[in-house]
PDB file of C-alpha atoms and ligand atoms in Angstrom:
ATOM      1  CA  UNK A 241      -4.242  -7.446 -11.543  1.00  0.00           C
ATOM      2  CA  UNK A 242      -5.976  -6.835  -8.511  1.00  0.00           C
ATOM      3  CA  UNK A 243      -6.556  -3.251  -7.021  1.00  0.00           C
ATOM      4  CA  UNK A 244      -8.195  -1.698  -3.815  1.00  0.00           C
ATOM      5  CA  UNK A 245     -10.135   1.384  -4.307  1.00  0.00           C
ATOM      6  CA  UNK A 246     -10.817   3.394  -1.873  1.00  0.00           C
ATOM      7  CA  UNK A 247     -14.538   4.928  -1.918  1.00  0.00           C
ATOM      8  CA  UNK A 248     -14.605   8.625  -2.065  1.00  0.00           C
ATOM      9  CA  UNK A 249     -16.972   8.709   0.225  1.00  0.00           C
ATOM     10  CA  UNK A 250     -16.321   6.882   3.119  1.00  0.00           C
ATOM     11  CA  UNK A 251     -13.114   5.660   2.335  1.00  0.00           C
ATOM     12  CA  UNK A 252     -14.168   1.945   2.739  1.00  0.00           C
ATOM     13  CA  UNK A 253     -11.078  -0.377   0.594  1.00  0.00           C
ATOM     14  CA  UNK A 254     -12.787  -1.876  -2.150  1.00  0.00           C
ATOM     15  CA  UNK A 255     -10.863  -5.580  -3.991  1.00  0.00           C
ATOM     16  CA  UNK A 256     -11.479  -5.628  -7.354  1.00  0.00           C
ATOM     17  CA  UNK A 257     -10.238  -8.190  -9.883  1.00  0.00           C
ATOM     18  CA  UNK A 258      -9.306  -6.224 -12.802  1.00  0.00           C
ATOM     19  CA  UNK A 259     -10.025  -9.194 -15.082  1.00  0.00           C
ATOM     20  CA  UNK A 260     -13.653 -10.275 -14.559  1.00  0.00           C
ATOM     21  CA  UNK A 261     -14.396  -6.267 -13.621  1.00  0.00           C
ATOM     22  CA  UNK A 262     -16.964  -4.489 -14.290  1.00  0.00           C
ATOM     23  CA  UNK A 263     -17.105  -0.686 -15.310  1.00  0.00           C
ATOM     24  CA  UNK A 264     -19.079  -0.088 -11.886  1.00  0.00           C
ATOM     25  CA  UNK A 265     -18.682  -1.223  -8.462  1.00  0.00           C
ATOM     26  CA  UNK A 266     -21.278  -0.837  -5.229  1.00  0.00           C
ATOM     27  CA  UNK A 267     -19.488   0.450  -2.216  1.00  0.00           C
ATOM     28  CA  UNK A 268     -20.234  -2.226   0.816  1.00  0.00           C
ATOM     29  CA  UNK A 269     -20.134   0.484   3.203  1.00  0.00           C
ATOM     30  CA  UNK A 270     -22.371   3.198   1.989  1.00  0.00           C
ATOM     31  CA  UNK A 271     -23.833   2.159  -1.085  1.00  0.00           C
ATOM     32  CA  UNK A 272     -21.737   4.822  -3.177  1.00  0.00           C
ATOM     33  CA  UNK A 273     -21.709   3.627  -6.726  1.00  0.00           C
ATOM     34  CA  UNK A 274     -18.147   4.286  -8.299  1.00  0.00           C
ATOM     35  CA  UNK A 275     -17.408   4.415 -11.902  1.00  0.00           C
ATOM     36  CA  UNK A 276     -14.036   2.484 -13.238  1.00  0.00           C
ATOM     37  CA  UNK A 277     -12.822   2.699 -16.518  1.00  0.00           C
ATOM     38  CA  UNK A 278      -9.430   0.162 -17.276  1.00  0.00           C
ATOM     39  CA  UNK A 279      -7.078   0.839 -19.746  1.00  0.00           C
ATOM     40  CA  UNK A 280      -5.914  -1.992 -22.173  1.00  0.00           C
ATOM     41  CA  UNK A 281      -3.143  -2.184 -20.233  1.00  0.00           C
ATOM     42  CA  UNK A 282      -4.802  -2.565 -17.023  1.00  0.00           C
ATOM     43  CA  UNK A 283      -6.837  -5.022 -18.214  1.00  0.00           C
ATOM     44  CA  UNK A 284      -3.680  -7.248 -19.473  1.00  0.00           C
ATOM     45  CA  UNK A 285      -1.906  -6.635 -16.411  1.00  0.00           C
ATOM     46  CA  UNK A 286       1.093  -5.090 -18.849  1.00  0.00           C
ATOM     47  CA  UNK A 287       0.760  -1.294 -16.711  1.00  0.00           C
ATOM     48  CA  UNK A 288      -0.665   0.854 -14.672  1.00  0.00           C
ATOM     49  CA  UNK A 289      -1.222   3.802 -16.763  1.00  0.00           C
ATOM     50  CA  UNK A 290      -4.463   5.263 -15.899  1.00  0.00           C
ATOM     51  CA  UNK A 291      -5.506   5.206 -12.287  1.00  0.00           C
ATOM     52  CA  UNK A 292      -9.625   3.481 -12.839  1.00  0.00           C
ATOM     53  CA  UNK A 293     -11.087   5.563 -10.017  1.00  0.00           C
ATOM     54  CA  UNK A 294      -9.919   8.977 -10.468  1.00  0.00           C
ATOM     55  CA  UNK A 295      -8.413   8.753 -13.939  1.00  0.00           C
ATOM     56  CA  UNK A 296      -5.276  10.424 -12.933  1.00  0.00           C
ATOM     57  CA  UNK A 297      -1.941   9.461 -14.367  1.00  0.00           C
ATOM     58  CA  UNK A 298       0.908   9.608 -11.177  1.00  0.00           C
ATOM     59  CA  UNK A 299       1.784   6.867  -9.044  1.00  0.00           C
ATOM     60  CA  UNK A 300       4.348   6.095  -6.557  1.00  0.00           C
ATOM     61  CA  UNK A 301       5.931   2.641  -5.442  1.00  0.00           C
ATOM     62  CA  UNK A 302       5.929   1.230  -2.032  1.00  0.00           C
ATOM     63  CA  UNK A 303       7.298  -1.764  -0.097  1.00  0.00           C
ATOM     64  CA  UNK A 304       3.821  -4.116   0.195  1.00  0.00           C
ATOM     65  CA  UNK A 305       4.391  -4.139   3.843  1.00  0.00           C
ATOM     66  CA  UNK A 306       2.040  -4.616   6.627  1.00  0.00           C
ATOM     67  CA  UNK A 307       3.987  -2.537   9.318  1.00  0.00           C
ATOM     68  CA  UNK A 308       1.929  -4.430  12.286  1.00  0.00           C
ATOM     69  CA  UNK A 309       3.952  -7.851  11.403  1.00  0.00           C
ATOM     70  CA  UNK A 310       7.278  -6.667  11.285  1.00  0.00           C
ATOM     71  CA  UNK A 311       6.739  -4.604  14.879  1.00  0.00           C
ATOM     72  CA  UNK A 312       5.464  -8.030  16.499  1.00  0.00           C
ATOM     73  CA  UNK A 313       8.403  -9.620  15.545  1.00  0.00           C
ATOM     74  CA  UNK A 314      10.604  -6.859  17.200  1.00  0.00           C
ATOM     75  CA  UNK A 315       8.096  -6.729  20.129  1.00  0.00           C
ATOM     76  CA  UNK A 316       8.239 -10.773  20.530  1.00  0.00           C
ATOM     77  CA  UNK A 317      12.328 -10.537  19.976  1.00  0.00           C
ATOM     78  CA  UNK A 318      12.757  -7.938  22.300  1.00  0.00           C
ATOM     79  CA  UNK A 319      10.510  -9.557  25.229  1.00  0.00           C
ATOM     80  CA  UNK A 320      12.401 -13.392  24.579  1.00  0.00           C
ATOM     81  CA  UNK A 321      15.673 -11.279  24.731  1.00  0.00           C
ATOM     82  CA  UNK A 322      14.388  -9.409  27.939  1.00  0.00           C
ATOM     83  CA  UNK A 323      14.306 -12.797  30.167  1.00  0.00           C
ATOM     84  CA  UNK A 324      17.639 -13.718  28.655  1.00  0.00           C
ATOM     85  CA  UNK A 325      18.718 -10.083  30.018  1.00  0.00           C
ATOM     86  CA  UNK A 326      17.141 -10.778  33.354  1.00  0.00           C
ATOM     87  CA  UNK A 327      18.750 -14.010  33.952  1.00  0.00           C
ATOM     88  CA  UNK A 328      22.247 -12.155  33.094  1.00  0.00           C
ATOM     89  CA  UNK A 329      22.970 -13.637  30.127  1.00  0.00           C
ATOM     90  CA  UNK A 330      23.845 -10.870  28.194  1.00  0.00           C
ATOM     91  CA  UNK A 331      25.103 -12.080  25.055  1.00  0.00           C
ATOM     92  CA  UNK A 332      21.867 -14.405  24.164  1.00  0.00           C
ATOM     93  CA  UNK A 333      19.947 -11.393  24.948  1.00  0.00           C
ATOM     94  CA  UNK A 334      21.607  -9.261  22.303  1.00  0.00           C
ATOM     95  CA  UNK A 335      21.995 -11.625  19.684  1.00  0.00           C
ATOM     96  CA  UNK A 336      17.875 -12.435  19.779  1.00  0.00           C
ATOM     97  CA  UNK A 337      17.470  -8.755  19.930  1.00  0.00           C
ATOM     98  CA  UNK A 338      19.556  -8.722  16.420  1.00  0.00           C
ATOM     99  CA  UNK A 339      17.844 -11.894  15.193  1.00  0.00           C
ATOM    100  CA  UNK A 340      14.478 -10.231  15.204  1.00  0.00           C
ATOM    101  CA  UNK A 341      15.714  -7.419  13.302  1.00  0.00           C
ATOM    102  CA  UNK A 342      17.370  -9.898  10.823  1.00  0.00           C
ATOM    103  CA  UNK A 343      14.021 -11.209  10.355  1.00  0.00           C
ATOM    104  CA  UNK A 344      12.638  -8.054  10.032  1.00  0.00           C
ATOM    105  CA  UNK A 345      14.603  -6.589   7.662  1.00  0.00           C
ATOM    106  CA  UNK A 346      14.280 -10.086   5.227  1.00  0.00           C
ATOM    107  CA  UNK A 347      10.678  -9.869   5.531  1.00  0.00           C
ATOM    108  CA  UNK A 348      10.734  -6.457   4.606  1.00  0.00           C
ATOM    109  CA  UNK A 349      13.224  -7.230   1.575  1.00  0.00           C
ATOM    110  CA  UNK A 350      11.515 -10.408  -0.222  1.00  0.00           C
ATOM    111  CA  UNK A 351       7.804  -8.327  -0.428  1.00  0.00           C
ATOM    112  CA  UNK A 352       7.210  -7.284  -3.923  1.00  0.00           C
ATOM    113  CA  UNK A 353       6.420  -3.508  -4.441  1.00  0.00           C
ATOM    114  CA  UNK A 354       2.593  -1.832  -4.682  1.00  0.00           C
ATOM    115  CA  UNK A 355       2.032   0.372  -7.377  1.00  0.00           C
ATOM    116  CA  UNK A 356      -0.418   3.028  -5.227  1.00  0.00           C
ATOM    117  CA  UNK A 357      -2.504   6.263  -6.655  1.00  0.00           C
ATOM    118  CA  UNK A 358      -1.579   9.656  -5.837  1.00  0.00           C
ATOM    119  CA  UNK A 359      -4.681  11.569  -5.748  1.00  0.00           C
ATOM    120  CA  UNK A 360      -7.285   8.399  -4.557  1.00  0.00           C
ATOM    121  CA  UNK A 361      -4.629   5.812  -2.821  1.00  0.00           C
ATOM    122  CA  UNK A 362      -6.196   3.019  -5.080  1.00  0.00           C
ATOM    123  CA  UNK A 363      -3.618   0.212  -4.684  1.00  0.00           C
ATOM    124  CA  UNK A 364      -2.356  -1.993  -7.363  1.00  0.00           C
ATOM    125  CA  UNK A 365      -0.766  -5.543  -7.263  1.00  0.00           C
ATOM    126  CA  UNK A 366      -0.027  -7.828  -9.940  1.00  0.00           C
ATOM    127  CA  UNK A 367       2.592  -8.889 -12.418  1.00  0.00           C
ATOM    128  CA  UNK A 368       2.472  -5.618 -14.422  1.00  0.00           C
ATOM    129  CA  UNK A 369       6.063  -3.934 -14.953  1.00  0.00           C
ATOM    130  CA  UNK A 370       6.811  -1.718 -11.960  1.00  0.00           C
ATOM    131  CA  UNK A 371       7.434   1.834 -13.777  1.00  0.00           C
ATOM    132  CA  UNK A 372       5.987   4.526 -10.862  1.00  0.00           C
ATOM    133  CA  UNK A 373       8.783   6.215  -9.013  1.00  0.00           C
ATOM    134  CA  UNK A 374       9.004   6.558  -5.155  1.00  0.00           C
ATOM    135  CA  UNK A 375       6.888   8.778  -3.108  1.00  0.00           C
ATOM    136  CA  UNK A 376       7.273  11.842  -3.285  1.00  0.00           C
ATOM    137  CA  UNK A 377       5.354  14.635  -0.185  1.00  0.00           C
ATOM    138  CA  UNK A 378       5.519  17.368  -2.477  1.00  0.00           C
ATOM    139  CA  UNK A 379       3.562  15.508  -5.701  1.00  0.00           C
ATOM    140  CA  UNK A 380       1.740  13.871  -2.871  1.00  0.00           C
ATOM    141  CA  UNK A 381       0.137  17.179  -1.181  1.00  0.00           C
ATOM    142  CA  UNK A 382      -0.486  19.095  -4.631  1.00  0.00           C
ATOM    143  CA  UNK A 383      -2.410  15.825  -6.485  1.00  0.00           C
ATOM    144  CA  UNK A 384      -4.240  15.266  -3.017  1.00  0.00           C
ATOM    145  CA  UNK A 385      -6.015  18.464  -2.083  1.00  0.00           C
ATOM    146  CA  UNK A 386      -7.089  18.338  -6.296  1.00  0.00           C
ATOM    147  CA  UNK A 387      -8.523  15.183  -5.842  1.00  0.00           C
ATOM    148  CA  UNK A 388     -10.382  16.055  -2.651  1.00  0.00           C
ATOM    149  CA  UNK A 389     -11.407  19.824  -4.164  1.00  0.00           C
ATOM    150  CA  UNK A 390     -13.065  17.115  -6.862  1.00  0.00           C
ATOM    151  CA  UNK A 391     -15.264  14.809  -4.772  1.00  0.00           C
ATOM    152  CA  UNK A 392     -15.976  17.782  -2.797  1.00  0.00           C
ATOM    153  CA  UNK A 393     -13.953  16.536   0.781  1.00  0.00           C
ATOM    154  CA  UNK A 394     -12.699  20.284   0.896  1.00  0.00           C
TER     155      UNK A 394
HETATM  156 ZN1   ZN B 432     -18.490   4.026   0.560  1.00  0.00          ZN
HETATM  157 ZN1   ZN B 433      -6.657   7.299  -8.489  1.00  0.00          ZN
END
């Protein structure tokens, strides 16, 4: 398993390879030590039970998308299908314009989900059995302003 921590203090993403791990880690960016404790589960990849930076307990599930790919394909579809336009043929225009958002939306479909922390945003990825449920705003604001109250952000 392999998860990104985010420092509490300067929010820098952190990789760390749950495996070979250590129970510390240096921040790169300010030199913030931060403490991580793994579960047996963690540490076998089976679940993610126990979040290793803030020891809470909720997760939520996203898409592992990176939203900047799937809006160059739209931008690149949409300027090909643009000249098409301008040279009157409609019909290649349109069906480019689709195209792209075919692509898009197969992209978006065949990435695997990211098991991500509530109150830190640590993000998990790995072969461990997906068992979080999707995000919810409401769990999201309570879990978030506890977590900041307790590394003192508020
Ligand atoms: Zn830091
Ligand atoms: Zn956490």
């Amino acid at each position: 398993m392999r998860v990104i921590a985010h420092c509490p203090k300067c929010d820098a993403g952190l990789l760390v390879i749950v495996a070979d791990a250590s129970e510390s880690i240096k921040c790169g960016g300010c030199g913030h030590v931060l403490s991580l404790h793994f579960s047996d589960a963690m540490r076998s990849d089976a679940r993610v039970d126990v979040c290793p930076v803030c020891r809470g307990s909720d997760f939520y599930i996203r898409k592992d998308f990176d939203p900047k790919v799937g809006l160059t394909v739209v931008v690149i579809g949409a300027l090909v299908s643009a000249v098409f336009y301008w040279f009157g043929e409609d019909l290649i225009a349109y069906s480019i314009l689709g195209g792209a958002a075919l692509i898009d939306l197969l992209v978006y479909g065949r990435l695997g989900d990211v098991t991500v922390c509530y109150r830190c945003h640590s993000e998990f990825r790995g072969k461990y059995e997906r068992t979080a449920s999707h995000f919810d705003l409401h769990t999201a604001d309570v879990l978030e302003q506890e977590y900041e109250r307790k590394i003192g952000r508020r």
